[in-house]
Short mmCIF file of C-alpha atoms in Angstrom, two decimals:
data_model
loop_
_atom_site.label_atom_id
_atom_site.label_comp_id
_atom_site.label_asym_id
_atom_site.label_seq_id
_atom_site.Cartn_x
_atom_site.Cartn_y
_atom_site.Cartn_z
CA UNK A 51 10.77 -16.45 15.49
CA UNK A 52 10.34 -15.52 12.01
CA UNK A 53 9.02 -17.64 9.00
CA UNK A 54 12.69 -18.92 7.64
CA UNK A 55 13.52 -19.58 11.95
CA UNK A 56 10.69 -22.78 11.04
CA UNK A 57 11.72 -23.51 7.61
CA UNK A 58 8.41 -21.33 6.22
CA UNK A 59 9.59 -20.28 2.47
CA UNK A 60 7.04 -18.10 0.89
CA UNK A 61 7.52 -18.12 -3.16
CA UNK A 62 11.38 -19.15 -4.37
CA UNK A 63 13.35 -15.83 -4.28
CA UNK A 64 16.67 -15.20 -2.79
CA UNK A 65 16.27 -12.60 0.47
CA UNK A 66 19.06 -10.24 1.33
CA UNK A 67 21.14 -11.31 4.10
CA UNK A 68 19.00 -9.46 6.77
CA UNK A 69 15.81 -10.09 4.75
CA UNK A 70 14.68 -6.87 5.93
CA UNK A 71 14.27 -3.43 4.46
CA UNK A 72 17.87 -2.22 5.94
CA UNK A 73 19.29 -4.71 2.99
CA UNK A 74 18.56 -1.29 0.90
CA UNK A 75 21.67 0.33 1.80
CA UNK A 76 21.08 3.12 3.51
CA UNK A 77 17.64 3.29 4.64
CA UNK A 78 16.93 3.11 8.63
CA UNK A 79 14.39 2.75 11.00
CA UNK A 80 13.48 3.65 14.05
CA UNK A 81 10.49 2.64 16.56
CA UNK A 82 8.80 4.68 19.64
CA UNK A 83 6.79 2.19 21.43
CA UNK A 84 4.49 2.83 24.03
CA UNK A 85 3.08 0.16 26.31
CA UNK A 86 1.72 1.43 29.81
CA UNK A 87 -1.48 0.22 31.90
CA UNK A 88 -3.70 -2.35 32.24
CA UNK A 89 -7.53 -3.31 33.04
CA UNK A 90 -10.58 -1.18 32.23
CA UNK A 91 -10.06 1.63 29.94
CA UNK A 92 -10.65 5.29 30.75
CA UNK A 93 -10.13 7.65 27.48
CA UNK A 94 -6.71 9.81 28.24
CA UNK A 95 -5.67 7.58 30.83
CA UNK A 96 -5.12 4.04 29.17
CA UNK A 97 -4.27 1.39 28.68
CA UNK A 98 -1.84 2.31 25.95
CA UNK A 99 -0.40 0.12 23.51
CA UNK A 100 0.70 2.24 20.42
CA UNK A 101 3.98 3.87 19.08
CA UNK A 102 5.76 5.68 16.14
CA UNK A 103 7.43 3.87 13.55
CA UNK A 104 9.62 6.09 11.07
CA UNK A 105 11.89 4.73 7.83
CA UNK A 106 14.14 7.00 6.66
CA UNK A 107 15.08 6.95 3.03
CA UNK A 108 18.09 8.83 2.45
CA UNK A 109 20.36 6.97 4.23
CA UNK A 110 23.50 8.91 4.57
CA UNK A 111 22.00 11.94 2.80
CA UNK A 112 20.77 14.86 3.81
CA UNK A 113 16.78 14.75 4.65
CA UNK A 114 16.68 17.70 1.68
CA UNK A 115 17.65 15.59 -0.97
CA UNK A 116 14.24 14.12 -2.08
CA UNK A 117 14.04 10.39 -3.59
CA UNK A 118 11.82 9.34 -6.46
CA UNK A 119 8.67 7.78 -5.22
CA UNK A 120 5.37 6.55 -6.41
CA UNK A 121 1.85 4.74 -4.01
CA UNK A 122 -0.98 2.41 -4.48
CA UNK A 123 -4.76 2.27 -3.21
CA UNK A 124 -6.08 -0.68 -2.41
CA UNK A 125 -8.32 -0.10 -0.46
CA UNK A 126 -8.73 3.47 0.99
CA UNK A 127 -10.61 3.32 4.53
CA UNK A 128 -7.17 5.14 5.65
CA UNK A 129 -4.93 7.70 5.50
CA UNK A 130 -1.52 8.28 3.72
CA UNK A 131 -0.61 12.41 4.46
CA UNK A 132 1.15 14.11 1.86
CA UNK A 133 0.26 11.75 -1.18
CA UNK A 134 -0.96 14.64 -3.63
CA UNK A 135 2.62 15.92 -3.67
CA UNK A 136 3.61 12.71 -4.33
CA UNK A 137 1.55 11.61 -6.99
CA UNK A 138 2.30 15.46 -8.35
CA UNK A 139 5.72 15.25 -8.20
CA UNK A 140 7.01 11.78 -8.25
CA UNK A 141 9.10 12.81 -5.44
CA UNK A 142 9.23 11.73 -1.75
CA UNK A 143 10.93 14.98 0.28
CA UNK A 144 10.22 13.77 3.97
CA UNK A 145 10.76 10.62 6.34
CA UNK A 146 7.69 8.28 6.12
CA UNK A 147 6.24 7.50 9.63
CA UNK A 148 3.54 5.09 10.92
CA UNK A 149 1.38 5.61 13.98
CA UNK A 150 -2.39 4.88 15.26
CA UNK A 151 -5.71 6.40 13.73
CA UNK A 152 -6.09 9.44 16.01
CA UNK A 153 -2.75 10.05 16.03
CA UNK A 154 -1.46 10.97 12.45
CA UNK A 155 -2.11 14.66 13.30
CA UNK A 156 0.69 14.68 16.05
CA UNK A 157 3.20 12.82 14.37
CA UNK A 158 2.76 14.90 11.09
CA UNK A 159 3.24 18.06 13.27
CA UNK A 160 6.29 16.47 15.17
CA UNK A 161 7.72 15.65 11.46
CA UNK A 162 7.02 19.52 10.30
CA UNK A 163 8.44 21.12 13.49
CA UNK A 164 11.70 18.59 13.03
CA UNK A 165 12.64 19.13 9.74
CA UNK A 166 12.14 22.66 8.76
CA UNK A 167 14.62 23.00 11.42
CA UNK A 168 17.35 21.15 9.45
CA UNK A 169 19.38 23.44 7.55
CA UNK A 170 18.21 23.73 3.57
CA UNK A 171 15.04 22.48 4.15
CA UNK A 172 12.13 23.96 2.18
CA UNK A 173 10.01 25.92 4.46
CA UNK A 174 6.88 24.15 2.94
CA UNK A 175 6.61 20.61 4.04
CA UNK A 176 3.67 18.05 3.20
CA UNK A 177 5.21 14.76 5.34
CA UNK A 178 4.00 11.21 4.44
CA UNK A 179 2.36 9.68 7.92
CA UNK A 180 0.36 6.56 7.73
CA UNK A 181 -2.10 4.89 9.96
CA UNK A 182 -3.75 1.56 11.58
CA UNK A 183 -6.50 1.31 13.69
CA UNK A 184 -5.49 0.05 16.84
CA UNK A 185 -8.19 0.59 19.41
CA UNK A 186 -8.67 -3.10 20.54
CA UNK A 187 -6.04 -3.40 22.26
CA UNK A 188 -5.53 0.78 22.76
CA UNK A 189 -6.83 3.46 24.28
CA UNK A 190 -6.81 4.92 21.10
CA UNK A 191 -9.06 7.96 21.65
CA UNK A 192 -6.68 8.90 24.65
CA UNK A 193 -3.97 10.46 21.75
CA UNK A 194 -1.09 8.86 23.73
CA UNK A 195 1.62 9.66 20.98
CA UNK A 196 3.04 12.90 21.76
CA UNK A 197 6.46 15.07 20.06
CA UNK A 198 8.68 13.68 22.21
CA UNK A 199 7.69 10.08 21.01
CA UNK A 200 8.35 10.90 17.45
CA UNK A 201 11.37 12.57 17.99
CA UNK A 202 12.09 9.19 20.18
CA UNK A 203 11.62 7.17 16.99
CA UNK A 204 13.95 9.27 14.87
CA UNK A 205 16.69 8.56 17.47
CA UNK A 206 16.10 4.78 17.40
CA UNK A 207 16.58 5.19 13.44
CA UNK A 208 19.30 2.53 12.57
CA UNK A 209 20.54 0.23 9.56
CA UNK A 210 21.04 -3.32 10.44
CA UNK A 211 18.62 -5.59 12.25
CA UNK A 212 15.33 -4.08 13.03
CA UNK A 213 12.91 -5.27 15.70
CA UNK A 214 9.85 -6.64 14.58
CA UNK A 215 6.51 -7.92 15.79
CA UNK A 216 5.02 -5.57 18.90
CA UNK A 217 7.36 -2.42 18.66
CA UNK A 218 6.04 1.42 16.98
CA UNK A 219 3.21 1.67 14.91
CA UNK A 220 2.27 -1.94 15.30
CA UNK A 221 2.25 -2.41 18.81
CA UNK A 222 -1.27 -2.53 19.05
CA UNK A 223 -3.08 -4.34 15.76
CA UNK A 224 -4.60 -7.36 15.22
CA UNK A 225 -3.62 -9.09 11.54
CA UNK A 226 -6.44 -12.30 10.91
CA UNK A 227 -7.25 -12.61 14.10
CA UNK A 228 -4.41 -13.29 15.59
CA UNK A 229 -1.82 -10.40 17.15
CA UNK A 230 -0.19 -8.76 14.17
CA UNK A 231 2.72 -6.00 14.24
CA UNK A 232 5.38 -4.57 12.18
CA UNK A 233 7.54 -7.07 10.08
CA UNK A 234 9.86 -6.48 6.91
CA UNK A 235 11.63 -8.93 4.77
CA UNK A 236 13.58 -8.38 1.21
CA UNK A 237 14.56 -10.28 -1.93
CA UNK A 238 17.50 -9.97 -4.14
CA UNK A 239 17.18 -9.48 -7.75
CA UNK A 240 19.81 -10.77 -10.47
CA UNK A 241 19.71 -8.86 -13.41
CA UNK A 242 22.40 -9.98 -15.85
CA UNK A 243 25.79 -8.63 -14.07
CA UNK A 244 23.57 -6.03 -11.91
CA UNK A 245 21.76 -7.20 -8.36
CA UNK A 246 19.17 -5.23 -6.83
CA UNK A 247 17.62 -5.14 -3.62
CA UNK A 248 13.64 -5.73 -2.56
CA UNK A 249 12.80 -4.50 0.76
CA UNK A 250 9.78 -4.02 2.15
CA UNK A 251 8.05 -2.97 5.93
CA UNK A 252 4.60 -3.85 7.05
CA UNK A 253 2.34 -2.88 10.07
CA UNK A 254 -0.18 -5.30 9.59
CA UNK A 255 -3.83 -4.58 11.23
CA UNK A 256 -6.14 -6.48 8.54
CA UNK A 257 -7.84 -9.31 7.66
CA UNK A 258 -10.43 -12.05 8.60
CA UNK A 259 -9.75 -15.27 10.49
CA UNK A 260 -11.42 -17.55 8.06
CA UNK A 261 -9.80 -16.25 4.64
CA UNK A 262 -6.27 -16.74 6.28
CA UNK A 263 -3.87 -19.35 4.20
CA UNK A 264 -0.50 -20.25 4.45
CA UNK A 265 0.97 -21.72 0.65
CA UNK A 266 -2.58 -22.20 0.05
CA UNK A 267 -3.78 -24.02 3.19
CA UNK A 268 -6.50 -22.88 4.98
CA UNK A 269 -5.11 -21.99 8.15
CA UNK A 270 -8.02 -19.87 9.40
CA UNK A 271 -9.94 -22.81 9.13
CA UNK A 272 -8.29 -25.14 10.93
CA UNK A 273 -6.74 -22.40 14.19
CA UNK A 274 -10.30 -21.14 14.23
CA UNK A 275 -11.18 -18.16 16.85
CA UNK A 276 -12.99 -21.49 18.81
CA UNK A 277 -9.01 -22.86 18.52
CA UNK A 278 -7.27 -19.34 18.79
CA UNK A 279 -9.56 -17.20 20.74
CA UNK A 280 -10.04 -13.49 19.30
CA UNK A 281 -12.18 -11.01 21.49
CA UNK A 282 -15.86 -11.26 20.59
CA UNK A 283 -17.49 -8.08 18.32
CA UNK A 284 -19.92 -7.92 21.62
CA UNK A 285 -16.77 -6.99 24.06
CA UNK A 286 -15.41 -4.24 21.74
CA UNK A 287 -17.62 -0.97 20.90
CA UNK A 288 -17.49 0.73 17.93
CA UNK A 289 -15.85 -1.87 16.05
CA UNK A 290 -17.30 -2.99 12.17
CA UNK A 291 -17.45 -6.22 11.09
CA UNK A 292 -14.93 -8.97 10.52
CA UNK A 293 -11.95 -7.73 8.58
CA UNK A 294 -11.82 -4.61 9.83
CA UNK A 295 -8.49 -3.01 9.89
CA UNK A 296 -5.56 -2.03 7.78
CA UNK A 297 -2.28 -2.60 6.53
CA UNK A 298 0.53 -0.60 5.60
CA UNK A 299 3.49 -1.32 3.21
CA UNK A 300 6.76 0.43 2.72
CA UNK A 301 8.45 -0.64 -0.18
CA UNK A 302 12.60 0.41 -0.95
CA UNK A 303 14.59 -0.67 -3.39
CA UNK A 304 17.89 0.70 -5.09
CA UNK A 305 17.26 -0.29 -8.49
CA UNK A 306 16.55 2.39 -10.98
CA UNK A 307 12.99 3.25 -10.93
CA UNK A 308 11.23 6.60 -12.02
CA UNK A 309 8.21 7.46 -10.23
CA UNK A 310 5.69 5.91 -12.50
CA UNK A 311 7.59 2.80 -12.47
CA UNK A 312 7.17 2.79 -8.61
CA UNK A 313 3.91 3.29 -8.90
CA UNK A 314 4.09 -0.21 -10.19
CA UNK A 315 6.31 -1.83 -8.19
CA UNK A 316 3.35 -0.71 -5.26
CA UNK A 317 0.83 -1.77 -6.81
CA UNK A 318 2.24 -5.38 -6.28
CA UNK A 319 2.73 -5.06 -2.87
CA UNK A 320 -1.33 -5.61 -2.90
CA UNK A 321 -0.53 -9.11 -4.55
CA UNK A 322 1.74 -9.87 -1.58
CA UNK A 323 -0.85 -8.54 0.65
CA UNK A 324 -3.35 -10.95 -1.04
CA UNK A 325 -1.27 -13.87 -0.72
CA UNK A 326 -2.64 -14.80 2.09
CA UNK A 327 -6.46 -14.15 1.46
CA UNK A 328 -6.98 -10.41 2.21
CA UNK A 329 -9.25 -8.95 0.57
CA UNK A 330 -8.96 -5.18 0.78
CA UNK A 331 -12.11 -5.31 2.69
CA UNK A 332 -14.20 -2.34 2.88
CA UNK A 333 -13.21 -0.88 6.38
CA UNK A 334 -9.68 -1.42 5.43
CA UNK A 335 -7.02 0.81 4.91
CA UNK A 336 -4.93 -0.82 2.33
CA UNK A 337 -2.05 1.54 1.21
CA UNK A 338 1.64 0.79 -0.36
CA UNK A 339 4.42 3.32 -1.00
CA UNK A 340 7.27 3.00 -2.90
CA UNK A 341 10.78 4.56 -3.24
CA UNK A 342 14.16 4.26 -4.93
CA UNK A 343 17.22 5.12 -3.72
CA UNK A 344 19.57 4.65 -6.69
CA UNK A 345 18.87 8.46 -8.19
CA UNK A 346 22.14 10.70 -6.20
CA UNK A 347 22.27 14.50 -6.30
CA UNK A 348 18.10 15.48 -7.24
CA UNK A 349 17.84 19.07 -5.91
CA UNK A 350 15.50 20.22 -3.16
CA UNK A 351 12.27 21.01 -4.89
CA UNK A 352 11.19 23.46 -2.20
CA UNK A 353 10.37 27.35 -3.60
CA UNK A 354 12.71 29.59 -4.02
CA UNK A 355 15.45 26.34 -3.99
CA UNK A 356 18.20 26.71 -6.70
CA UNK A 357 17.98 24.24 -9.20
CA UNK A 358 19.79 22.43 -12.29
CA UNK A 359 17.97 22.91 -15.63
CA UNK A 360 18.09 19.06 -15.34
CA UNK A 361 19.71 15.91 -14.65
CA UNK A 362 20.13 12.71 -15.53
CA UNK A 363 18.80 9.57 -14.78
CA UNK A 364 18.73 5.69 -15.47
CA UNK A 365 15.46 3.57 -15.49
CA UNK A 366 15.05 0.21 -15.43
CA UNK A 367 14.05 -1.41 -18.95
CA UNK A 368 10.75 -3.01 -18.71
CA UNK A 369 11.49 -6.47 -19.68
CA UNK A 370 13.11 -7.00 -16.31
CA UNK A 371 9.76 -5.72 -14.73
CA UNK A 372 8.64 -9.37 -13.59
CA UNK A 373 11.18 -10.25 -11.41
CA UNK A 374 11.09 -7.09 -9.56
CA UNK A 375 7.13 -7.66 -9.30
CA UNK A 376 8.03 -11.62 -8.30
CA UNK A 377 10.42 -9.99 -5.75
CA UNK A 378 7.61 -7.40 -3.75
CA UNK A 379 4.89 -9.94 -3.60
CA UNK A 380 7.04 -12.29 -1.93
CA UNK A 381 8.82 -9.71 0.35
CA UNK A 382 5.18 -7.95 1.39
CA UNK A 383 3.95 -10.94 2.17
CA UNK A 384 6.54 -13.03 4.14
CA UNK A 385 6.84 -8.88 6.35
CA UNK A 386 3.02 -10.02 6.81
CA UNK A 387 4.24 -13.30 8.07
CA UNK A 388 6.91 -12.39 9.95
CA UNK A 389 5.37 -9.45 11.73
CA UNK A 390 2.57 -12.27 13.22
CA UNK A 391 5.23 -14.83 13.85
CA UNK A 392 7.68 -12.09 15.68
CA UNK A 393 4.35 -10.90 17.67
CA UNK A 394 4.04 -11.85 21.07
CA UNK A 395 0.00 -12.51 22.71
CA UNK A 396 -0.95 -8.58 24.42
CA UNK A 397 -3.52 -8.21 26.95
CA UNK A 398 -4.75 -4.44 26.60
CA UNK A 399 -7.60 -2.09 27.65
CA UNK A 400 -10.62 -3.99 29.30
CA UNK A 401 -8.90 -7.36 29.44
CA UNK A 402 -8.89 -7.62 25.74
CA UNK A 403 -6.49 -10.03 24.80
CA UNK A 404 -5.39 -11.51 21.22
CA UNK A 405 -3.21 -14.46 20.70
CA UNK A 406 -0.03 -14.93 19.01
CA UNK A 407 0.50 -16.85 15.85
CA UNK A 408 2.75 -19.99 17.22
CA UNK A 409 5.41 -20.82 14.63
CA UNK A 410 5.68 -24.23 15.35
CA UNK A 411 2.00 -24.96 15.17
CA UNK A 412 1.51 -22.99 11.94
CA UNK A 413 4.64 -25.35 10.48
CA UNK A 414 3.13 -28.15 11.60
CA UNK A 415 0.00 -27.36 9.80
CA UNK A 416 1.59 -27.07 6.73
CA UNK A 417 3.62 -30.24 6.81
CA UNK A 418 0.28 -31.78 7.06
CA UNK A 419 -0.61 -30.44 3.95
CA UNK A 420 3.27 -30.61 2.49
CA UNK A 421 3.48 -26.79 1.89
CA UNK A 422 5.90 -25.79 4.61
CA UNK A 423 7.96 -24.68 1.25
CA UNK A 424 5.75 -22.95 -1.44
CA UNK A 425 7.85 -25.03 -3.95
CA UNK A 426 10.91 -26.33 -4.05
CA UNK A 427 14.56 -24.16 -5.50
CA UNK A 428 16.31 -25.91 -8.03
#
């Protein structure tokens, strides 16, 4: 279930009518999940409990036709591919795709080899891939995620509802102790006679049990790991200290946003990743990317590609700036939310197991405290 499926309402904005990133018209995505073996680990062999997750933002468009674009650091014990270009250029020219630690390598190669076969396409590529940690659960060090995987993912690619919880990139990670995932949610924004659209995808892998809150109650505190168990530092080698982990965030909207205004928008995302005590701790990989869809026509920047002088484009004013930040805090972190709630308990390599979030309990909690809703709409 997700947050709204128990009457959870994180901040007071209105959510598209998927409250996912697919309310962006036109952007997909697609998941290759991989979930084979069980008991003690042997490195190549398994268990394996990773996948691919890719979001495509050009909708009906061809892949050559880049998007304006902008990122955020949090925290940077991670890895982003491709982000130089980006900040360079302001321009996003590839599919963005999420996998494991060890296995951004393969999935940026996968991305090269499948789009400088599509016709137009620059021969020079520099693809965005992102990464969580996910050996808990994985046999991580094994490099399970192979071509055909990513080329899996790109055939899942869809609009609509999206799967959420233990599918792609997040099948894997941990988020406060408790089994995290990939989630997404969105918010609408009214500006005057205009409406945008929010929408924003997580794979969540970060945080510490006891900084975890709900609409500011202490959740961690009260489902401790004694409550909620969490496998014990001792049982897993090679692992740092508490907090350890990462978290991803893929921000669309359509509004009309040049890349330094994205920039922006991304750097909010943090807030919503905050909203529920993170930290950006220091062996966390804390990294947001942003991208409008609402520029048509911008030519392939690629050598050699033939080119307008110019063109023109529209960007949002800045006194409407607010409610687009108001709208990516809440839609990064009820993604965070809903990628725990959608998350189902995994046993993995060496018997590891962590536990599910239960809605119903966490609801429960916060009618205790009177905070299932953050505050009341008018």
């Amino acid at each position: 279930m997700r947050a709204t499926d128990v009457g959870i309402e994180i901040g007071t904005g209105r959510s598209g009518p998927l409250n996912a990133i697919t309310d962006v018209e036109g952007v997909r995505v697609g998941y290759s999940t991989i979930v084979h073996g069980a008991g003690e680990m042997t490195v190549g062999q398994g268990p394996v409990r990773t996948g691919v997750t890719v979001v495509l933002p050009h909708g009906g468009r061809a892949s050559t036709e880049p998007v304006f674009a902008g990122y955020h650091r949090l925290n940077g014990f991670g890895e982003l591919t491709g982000l130089e270009w980006l900040h360079e250029s302001g321009m996003l020219s590839s599919p963005i795709a999420l996998t494991n630690t060890d296995s951004v390598g393969v999935v940026r190669d996968s991305l090269i080899a499948r789009e400088t076969r599509v016709p137009g396409r620059m021969p020079i590529m520099l693809p965005v891939v992102g990464e969580t940690w996910d050996g808990i659960l994985n046999d991580i060090s094994g490099q399970h995620v192979t071509r055909e995987h990513v080329h899996a993912a790109f055939d899942d690619a869809r609009t609509g509802v999206i799967a959420e919880g233990n599918v792609g990139g997040g099948t894997g990670t941990q988020c406060y102790g408790f089994k995290g995932g990939t989630g997404t949610a969105s918010r609408v924004v009214d500006l005057g006679d205009r409406h945008f659209t929010v929408g924003v995808l997580v794979q969540a892998n970060h945080g510490d049990r006891k900084h975890f809150e709900v609409n500011g109650v202490p959740i961690g505190h009260v489902l401790t790991k004694k409550v909620v168990p969490f496998p014990r530092m001792s049982e897993i080698t090679r692992v740092p200290p508490p907090g350890t982990g990462s978290v991803l965030a893929v921000v669309a909207t359509d509004a009309p946003l040049l890349p330094h205004q994205l920039n922006r928008l991304a750097q909010r995302a943090g807030l919503g990743i905050a909203k529920f005590g993170a930290r950006g701790d220091n062996y966390s990989g804390d990294l947001m990317i942003a991208f409008s869809t609402a520029a048509h026509g911008m030519p392939d920047q690629g050598p050699g590609a033939r080119t307008e002088i110019g063109m023109q484009v529209e960007m949002l004013a800045l006194e409407y700036f607010d409610a687009m930040f108001g709208a990516v805090i809440e839609a990064t972190a009820e993604a965070i939310l809903n990628a725990m709630l959608q998350a189902e308990t995994m046993e993995g390599r060496d018997g590891l197991t962590i536990h599910a979030l239960d809605g119903e309990r966490l609801a429960s909690i916060l009618d205790r405290h009177g905070r299932r809703r953050f505050s009341l709409r008018e």
